[in-house]
mmCIF file of C-alpha atoms and ligand atoms in Angstrom:
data_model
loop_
_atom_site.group_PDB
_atom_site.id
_atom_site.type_symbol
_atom_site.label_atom_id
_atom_site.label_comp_id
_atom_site.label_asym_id
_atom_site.label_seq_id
_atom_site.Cartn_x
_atom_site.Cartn_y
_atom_site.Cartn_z
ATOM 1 C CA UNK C 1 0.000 0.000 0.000
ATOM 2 C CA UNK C 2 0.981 3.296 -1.233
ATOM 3 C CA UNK C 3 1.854 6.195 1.598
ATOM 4 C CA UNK C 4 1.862 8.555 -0.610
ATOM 5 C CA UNK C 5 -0.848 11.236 -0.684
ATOM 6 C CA UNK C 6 -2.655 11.107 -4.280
ATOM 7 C CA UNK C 7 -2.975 14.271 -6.015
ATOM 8 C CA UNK C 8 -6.739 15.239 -6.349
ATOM 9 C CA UNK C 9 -7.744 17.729 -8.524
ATOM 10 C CA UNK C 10 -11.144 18.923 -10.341
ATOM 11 C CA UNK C 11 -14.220 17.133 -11.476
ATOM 12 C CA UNK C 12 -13.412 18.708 -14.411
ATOM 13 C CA UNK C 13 -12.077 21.702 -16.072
ATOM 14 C CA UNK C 14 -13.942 24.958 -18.356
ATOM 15 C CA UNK C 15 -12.409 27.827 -19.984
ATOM 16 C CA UNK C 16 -13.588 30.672 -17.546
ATOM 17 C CA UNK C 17 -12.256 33.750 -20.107
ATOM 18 C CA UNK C 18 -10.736 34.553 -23.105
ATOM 19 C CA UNK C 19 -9.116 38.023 -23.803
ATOM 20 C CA UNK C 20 -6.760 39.221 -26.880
ATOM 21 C CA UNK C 21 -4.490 41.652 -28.429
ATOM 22 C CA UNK C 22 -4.072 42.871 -31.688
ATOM 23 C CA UNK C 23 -0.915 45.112 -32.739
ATOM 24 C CA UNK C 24 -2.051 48.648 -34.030
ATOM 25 C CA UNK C 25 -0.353 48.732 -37.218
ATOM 26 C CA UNK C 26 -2.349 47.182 -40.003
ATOM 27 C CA UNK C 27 -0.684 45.770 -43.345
ATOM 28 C CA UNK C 28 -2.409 45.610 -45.992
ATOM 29 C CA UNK C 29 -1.683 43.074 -49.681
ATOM 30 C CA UNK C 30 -0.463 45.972 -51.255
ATOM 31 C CA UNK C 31 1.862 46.702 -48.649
ATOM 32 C CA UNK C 32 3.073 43.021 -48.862
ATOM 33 C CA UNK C 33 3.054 43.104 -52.635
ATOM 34 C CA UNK C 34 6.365 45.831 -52.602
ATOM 35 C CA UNK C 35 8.202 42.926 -51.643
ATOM 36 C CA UNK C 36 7.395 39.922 -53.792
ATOM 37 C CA UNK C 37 6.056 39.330 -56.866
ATOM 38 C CA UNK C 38 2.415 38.934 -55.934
ATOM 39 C CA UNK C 39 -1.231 41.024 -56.240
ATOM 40 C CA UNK C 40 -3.884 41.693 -53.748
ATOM 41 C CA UNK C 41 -6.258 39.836 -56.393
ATOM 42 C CA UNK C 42 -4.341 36.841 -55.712
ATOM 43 C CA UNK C 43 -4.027 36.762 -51.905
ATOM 44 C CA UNK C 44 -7.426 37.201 -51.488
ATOM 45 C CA UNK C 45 -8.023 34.186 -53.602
ATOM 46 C CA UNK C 46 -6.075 31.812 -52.542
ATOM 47 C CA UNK C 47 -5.243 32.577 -48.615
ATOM 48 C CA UNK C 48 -8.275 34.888 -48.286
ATOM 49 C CA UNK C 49 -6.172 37.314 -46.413
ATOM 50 C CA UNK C 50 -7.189 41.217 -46.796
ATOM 51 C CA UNK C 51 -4.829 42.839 -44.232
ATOM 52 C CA UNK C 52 -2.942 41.341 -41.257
ATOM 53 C CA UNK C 53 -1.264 43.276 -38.110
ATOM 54 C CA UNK C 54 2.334 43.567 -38.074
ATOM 55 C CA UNK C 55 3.704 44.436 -34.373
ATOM 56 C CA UNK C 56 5.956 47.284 -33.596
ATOM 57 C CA UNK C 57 9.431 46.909 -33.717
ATOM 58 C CA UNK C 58 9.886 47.242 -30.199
ATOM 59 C CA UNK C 59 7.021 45.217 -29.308
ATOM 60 C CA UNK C 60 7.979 41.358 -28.163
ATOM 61 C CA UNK C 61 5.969 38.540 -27.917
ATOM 62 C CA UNK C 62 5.605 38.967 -24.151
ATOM 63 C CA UNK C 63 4.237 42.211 -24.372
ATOM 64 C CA UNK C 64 1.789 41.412 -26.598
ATOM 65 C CA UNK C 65 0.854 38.140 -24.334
ATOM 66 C CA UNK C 66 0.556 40.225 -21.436
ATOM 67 C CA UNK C 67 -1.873 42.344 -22.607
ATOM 68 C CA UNK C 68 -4.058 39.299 -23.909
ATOM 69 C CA UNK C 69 -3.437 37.902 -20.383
ATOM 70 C CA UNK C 70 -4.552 40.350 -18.413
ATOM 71 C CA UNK C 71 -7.787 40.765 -20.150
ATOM 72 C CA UNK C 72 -8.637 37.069 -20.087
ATOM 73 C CA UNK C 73 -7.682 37.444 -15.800
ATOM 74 C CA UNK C 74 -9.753 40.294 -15.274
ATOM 75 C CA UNK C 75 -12.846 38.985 -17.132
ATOM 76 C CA UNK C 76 -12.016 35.265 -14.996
ATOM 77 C CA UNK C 77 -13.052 37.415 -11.959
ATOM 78 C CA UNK C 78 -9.861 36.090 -10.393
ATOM 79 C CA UNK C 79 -6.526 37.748 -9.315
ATOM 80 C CA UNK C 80 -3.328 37.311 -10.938
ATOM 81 C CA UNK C 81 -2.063 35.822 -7.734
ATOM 82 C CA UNK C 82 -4.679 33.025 -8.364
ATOM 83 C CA UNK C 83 -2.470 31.677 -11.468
ATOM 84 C CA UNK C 84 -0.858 28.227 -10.482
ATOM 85 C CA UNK C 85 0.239 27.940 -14.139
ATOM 86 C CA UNK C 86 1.199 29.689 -17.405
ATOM 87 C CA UNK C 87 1.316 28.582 -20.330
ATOM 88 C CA UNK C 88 2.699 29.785 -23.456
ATOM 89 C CA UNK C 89 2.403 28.693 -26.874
ATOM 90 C CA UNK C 90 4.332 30.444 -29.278
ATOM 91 C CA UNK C 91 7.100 29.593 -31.895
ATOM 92 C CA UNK C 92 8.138 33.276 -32.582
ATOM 93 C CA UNK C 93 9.784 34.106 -28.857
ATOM 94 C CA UNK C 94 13.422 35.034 -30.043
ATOM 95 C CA UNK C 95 14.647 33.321 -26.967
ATOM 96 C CA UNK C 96 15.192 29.547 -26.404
ATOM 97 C CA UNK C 97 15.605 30.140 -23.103
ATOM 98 C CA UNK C 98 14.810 31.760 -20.792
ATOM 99 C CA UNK C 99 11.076 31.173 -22.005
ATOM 100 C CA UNK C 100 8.464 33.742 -22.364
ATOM 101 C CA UNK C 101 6.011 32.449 -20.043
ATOM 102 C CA UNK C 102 8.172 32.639 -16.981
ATOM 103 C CA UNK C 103 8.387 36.519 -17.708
ATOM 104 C CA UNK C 104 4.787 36.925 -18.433
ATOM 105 C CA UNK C 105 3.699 35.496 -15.203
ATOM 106 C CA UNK C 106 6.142 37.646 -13.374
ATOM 107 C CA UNK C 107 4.947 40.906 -14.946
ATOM 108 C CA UNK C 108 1.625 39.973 -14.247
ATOM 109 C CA UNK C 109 1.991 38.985 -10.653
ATOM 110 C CA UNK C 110 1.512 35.140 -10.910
ATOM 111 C CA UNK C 111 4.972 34.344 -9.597
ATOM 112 C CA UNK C 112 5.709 31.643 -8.210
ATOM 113 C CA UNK C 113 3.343 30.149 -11.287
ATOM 114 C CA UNK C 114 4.536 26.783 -12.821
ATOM 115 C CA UNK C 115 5.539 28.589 -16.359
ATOM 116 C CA UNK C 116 6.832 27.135 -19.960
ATOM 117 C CA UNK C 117 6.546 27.625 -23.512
ATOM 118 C CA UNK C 118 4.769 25.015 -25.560
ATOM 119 C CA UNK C 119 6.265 24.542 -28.831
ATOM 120 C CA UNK C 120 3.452 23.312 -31.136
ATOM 121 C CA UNK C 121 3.278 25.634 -33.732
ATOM 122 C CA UNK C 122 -0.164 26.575 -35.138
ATOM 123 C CA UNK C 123 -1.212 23.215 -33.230
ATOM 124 C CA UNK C 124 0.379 25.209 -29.505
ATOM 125 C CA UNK C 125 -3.556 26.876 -28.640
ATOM 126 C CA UNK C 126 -5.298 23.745 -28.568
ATOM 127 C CA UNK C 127 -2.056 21.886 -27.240
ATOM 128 C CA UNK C 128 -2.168 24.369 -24.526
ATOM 129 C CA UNK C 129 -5.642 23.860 -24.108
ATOM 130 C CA UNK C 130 -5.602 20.105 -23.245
ATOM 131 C CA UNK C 131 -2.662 20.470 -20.762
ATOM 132 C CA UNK C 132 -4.606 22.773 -18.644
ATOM 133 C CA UNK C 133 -7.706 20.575 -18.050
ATOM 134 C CA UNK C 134 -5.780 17.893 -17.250
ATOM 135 C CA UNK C 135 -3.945 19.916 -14.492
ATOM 136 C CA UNK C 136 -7.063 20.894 -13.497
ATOM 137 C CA UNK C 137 -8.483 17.806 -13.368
ATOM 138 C CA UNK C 138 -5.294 16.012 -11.878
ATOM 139 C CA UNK C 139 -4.956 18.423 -9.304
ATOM 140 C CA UNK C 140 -1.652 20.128 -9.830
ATOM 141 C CA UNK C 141 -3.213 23.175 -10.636
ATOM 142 C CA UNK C 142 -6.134 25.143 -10.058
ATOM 143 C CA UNK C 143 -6.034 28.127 -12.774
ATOM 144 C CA UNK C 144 -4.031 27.526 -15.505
ATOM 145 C CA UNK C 145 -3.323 30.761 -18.158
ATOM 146 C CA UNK C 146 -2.807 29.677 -21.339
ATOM 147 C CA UNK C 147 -1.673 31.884 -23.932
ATOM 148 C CA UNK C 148 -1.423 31.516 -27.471
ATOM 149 C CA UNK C 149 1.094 34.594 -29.260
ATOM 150 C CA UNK C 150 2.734 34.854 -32.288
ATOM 151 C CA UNK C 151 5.746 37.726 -33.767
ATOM 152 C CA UNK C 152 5.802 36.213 -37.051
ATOM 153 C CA UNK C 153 6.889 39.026 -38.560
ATOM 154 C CA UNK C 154 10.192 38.553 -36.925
ATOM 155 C CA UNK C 155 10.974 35.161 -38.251
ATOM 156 C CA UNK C 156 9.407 36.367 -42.269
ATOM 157 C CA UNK C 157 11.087 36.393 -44.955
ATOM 158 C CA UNK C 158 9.398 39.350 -46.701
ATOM 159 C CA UNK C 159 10.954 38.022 -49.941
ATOM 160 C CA UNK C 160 9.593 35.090 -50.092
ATOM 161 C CA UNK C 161 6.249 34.877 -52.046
ATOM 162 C CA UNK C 162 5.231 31.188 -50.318
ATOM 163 C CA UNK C 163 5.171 32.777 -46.916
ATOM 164 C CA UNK C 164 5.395 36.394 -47.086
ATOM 165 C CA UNK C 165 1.198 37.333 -47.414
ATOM 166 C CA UNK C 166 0.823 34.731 -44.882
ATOM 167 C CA UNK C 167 2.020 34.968 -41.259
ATOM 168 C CA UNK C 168 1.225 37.522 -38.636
ATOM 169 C CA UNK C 169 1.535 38.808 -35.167
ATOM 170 C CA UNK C 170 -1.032 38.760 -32.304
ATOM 171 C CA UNK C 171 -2.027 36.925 -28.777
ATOM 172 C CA UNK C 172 -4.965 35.082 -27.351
ATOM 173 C CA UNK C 173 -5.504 33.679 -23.656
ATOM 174 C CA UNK C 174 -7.712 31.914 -21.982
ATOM 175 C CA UNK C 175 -7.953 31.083 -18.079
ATOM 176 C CA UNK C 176 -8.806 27.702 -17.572
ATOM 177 C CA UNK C 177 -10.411 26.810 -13.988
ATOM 178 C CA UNK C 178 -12.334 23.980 -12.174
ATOM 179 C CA UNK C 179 -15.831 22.871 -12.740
ATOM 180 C CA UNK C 180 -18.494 20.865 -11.255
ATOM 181 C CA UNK C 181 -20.043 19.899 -15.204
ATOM 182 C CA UNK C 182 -17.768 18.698 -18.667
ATOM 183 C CA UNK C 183 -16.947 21.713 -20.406
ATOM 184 C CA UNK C 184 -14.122 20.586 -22.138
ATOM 185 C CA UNK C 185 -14.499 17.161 -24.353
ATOM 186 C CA UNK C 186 -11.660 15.016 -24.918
ATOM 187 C CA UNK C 187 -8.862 16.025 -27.096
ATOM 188 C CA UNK C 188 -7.591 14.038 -29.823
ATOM 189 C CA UNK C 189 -4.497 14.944 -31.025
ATOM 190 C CA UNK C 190 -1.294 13.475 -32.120
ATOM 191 C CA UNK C 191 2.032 14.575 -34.947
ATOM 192 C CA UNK C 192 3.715 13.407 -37.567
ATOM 193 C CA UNK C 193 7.663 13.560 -37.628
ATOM 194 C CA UNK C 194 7.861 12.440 -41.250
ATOM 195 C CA UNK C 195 6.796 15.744 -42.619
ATOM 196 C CA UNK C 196 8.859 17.496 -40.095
ATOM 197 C CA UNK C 197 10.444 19.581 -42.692
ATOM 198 C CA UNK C 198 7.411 20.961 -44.081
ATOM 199 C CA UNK C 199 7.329 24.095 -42.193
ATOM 200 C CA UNK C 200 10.425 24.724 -40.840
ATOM 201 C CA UNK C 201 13.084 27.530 -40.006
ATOM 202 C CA UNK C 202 15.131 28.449 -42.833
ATOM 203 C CA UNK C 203 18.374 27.382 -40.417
ATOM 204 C CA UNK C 204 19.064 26.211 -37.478
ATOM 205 C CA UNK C 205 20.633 28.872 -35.033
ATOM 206 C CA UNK C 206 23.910 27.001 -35.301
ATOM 207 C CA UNK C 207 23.532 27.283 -39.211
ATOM 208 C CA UNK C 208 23.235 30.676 -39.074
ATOM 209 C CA UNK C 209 26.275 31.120 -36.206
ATOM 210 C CA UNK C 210 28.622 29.030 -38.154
ATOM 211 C CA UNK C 211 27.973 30.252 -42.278
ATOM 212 C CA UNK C 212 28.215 32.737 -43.918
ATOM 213 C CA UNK C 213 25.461 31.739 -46.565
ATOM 214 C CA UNK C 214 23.008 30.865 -43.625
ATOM 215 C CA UNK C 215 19.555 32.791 -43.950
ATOM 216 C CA UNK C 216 17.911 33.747 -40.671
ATOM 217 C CA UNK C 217 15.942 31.820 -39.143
ATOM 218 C CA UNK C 218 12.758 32.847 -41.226
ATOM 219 C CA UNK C 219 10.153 30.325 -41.811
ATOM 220 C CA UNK C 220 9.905 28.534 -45.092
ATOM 221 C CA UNK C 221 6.699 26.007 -46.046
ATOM 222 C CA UNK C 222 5.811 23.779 -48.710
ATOM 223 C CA UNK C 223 2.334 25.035 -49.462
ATOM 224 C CA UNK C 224 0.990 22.454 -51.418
ATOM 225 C CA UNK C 225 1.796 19.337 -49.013
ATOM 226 C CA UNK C 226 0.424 21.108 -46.078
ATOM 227 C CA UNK C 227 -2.697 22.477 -47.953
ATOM 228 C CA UNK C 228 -3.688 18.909 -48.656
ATOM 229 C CA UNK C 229 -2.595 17.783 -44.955
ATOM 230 C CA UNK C 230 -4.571 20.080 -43.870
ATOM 231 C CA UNK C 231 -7.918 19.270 -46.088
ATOM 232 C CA UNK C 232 -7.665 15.569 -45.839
ATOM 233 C CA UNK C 233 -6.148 14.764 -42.462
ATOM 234 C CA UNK C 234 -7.474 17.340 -40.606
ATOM 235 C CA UNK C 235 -10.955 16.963 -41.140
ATOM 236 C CA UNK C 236 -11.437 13.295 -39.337
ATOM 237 C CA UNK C 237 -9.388 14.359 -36.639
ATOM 238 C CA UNK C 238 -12.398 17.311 -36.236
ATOM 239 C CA UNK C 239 -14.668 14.647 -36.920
ATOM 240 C CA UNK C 240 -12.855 12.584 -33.852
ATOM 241 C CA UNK C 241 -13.347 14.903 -31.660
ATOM 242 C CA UNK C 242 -17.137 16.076 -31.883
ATOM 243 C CA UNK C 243 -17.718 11.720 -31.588
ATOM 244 C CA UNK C 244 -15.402 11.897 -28.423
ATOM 245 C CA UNK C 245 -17.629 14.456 -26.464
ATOM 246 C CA UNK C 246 -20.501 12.592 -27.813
ATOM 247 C CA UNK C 247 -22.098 15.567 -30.080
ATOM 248 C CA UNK C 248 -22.807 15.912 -33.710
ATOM 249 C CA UNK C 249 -21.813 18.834 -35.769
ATOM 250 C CA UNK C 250 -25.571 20.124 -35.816
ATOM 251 C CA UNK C 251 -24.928 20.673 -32.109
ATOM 252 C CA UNK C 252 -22.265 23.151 -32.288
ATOM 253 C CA UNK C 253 -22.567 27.187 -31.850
ATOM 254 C CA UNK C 254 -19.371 27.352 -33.566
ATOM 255 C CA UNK C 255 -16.510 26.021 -35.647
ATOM 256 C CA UNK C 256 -13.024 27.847 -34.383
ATOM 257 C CA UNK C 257 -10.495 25.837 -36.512
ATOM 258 C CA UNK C 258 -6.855 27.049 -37.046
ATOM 259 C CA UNK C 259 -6.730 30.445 -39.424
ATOM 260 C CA UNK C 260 -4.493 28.574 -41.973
ATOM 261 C CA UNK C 261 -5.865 29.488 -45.016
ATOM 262 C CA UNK C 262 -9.690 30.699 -45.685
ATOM 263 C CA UNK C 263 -9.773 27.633 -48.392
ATOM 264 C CA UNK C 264 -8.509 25.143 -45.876
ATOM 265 C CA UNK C 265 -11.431 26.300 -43.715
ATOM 266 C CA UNK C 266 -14.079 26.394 -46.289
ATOM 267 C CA UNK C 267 -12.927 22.516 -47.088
ATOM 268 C CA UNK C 268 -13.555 21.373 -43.593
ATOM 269 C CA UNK C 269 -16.738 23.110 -43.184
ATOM 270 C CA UNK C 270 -17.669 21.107 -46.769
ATOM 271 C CA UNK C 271 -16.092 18.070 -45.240
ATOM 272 C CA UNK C 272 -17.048 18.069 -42.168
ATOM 273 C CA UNK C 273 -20.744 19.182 -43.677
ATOM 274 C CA UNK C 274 -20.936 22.098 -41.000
ATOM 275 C CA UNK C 275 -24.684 23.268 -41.015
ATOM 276 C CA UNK C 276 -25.558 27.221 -41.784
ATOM 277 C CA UNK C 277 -26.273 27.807 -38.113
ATOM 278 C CA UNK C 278 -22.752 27.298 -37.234
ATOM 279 C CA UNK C 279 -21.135 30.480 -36.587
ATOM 280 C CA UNK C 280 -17.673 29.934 -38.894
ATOM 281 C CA UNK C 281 -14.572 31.450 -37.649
ATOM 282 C CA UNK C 282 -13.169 33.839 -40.389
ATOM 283 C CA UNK C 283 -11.086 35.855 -38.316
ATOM 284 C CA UNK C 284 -8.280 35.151 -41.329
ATOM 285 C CA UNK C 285 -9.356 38.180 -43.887
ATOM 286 C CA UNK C 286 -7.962 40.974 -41.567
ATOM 287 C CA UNK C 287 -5.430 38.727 -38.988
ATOM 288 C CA UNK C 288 -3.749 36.555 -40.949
ATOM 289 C CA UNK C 289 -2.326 33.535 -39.841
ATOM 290 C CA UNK C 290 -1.233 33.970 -36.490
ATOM 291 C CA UNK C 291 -0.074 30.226 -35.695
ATOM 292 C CA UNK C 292 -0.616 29.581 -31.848
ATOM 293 C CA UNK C 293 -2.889 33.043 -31.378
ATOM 294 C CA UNK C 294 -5.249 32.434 -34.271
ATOM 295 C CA UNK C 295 -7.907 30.372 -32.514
ATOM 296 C CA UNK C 296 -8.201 32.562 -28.992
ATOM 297 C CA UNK C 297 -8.247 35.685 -31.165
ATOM 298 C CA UNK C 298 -11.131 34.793 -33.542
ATOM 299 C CA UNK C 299 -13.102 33.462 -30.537
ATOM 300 C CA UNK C 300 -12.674 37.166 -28.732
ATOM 301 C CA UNK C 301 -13.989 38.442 -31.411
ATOM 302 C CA UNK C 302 -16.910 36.228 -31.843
ATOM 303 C CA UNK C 303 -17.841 36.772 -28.307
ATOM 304 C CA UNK C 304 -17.263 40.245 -28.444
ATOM 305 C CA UNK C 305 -19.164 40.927 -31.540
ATOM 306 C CA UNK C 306 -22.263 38.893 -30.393
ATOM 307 C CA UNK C 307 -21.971 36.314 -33.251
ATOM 308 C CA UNK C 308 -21.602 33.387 -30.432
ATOM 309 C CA UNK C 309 -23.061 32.945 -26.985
ATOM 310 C CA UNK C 310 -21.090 31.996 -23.706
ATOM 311 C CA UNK C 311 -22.209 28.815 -23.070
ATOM 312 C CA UNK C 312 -22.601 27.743 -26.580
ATOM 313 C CA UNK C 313 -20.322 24.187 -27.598
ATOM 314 C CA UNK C 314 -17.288 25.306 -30.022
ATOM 315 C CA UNK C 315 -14.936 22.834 -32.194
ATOM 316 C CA UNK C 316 -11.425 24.292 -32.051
ATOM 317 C CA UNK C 317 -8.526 22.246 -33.965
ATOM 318 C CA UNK C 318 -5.078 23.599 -33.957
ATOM 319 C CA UNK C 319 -2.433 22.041 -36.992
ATOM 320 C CA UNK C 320 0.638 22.802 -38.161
ATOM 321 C CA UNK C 321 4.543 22.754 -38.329
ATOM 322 C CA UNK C 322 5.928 19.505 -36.585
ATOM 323 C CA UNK C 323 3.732 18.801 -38.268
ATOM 324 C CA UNK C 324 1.370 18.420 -35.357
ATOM 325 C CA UNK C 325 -2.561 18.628 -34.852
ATOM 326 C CA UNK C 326 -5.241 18.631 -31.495
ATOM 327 C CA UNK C 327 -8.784 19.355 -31.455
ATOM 328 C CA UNK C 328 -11.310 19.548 -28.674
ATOM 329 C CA UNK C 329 -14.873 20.741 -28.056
ATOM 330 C CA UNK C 330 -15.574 23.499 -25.849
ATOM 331 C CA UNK C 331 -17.913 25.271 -23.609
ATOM 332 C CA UNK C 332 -17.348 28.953 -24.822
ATOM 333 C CA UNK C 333 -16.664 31.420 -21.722
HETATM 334 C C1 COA O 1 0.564 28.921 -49.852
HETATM 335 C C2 COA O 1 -0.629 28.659 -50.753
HETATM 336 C C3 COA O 1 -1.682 29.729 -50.553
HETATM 337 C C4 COA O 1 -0.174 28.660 -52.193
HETATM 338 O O1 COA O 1 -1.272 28.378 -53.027
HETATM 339 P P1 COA O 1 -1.143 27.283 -54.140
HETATM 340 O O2 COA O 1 -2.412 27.278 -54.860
HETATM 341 O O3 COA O 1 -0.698 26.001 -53.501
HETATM 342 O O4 COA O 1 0.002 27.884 -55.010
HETATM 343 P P2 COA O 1 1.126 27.107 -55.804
HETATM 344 O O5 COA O 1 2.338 27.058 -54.969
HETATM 345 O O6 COA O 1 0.584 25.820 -56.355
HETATM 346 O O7 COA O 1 1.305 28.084 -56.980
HETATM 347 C C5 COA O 1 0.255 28.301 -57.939
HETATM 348 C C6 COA O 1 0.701 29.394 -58.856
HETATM 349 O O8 COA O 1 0.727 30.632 -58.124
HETATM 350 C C7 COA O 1 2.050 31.182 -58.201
HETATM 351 N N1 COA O 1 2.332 31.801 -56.910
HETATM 352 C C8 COA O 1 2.853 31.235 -55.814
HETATM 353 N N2 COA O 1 2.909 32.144 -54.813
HETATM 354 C C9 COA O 1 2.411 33.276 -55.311
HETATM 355 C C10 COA O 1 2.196 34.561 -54.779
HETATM 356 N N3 COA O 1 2.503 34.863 -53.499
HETATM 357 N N4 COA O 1 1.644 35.496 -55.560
HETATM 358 C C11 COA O 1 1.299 35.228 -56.826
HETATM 359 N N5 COA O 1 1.488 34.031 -57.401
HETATM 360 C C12 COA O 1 2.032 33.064 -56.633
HETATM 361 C C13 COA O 1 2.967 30.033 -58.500
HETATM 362 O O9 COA O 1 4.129 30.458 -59.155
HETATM 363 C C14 COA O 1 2.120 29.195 -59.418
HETATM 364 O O10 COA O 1 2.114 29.753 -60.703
HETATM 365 P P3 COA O 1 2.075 28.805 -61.997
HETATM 366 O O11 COA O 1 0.766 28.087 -61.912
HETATM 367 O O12 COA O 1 2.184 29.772 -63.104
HETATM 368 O O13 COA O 1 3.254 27.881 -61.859
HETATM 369 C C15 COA O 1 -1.250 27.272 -50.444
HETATM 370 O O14 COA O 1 -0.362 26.239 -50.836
HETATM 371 C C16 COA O 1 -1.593 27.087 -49.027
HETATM 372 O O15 COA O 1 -2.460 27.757 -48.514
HETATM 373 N N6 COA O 1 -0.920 26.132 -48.334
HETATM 374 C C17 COA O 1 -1.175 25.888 -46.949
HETATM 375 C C18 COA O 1 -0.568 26.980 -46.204
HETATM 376 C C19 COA O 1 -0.907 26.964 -44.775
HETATM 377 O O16 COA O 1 -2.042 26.934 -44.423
HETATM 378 N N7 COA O 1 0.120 26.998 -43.972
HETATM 379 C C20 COA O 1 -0.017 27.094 -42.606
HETATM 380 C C21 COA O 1 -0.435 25.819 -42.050
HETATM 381 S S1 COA O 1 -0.406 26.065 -40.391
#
């Protein structure tokens, strides 16, 4: 027999809050188009992309999660102090260590917060997500902040016309907290190594250190490969995870999937056979993809805007570089 004292934790776990933050300075196709050989005719058609927000120059990733973070606290109802974890999904913090989230939950009075960085690329929200029930719900920790941020424009190589329109900066959080009813289903989720070099950095940081013909660090993708990933794989994984909370699609208020590419979404919705009543996330035409912020951001706004209700069951599936994938359904806050 065991002397050890089990953890105990939650029934189960809800997202309490959401709160985001988009930089001021809006870029626009034409803006993009000085750079590569491109027109806004064509980004709109195949991306769906109008404008995106570039941060400021001085603005880092932790700046911008902070001020996503503290509006997702504030509308929890509980104080910073409350935080047992933090959690920060990004891919765009320029350091690889310290992380950002140890930073964030000092600035914002959480310390001494359990606090790392997940690195899941555009898959990091939902990643994030399904950590912080299960602390809930295993006990070692009460509130969890997760955070989902992105400085893409830092690691973009404006140059390059595969990747250039694309990316974008912004940050979404959500508090996660104890609850006496399921509010988050099951996640199914998983990777797969062998397209690993799909979406990758253009070097390595050692690359870059040790030759002279090294580019930075930007990102570089293979946009055909993932655009089918994306389509074909992604939707039964979706699919997996509305049968693993035991609803059907009719049942959803809303569809938050990944803001890859407005074509990738309208294929899952067509896949997937998403009914009109379900509120669409299309937060892509004027964010762009943000990677690891793109799903708490277009849920703000939803929520904000009145096109959802709190309460209301959303699908959210994160995929991306690794590559890797997770999807859950949610309670919205
Ligand atoms: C990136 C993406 C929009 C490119 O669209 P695509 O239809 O696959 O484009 P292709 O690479 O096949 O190129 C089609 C044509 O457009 C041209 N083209 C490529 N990029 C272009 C650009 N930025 N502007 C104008 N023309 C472009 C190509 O040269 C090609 O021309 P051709 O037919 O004369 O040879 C698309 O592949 C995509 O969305 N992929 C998934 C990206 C994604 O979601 N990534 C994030 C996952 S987290």
């Amino acid at each position: 027999m065991s002397r050890l004292t089990p953890a105990v934790g939650a029934p189960h776990a809800r997202i309490l809050s959401v709160g985001s933050y988009r930089p001021e300075r809006v870029v626009t196709n034409e803006e993009i188009c000085r750079t590569i050989d491109s027109s806004d005719q064509w980004i709109r058609e195949r991306s769906g992309i109008v404008s995106r927000r570039f941060a400021a120059p001085e603005e880092s990733v932790t700046d911008m999660a902070e001020q996503a973070a503290r509006a997702a606290i504030e509308r929890a109802g509980i104080a910073a102090s409350d935080v047992d974890a933090v959690l920060v999904a990004t891919v765009s913090h320029p350091y690889q260590t310290p992380s950002s989230a140890t930073l964030l939950a000092h600035r914002l009075g959480s310390t001494p917060a359990a606090a790392l960085d997940i690195s899941a690329a555009c898959a990091g929200f939902s990643y994030g997500v399904a950590l912080a029930a299960d602390m809930v719900r295993g006990g070692s920790a009460r509130h969890v902040l997760v955070v989902g941020v992105e400085k893409l424009s830092d690691f973009l190589d404006l140059h390059d016309r595969s990747t250039a329109f694309l990316f974008a900066d912004g940050a979404g959080a959500v508090v996660i907290g104890p609850s006496d009813t399921p509010a988050i289903g099951p996640t199914v989720w998983g990777s797969d190594g062998a397209q690993w070099d799909a979406i990758v950095n253009k070097s390595s940081w050692l690359e870059y250190r040790d030759s002279d013909h090294a580019q930075w660090p930007a990102l570089k993708m293979e946009g055909q490969p993932v655009f089918r990933w994306a389509v074909w794989a992604m939707s039964p994984v979706a699919q997996k995870a509305l049968d693993a909370a035991g609803i059907a699609v009719g049942d959803l208020e809303a569809f938050i999937p990944h803001q890859a590419n407005a074509r990738i979404i309208d294929a899952m919705v067509k896949q997937l056979r998403v009914p009109d009543h379900v509120v669409v996330a299309r937060d892509i035409v004027d964010s762009g993809n943000t990677s690891a912020a793109s799903i708490p951001l277009a849920m703000d706004r939803m929520l904000s805007a009145g096109e959802i209700r709190s309460g209301g069951l959303a699908l959210l599936i994160g995929f991306g570089a690794g590559l890797a994938y997770a999807a859950q359904v949610v309670e919205l806050p």
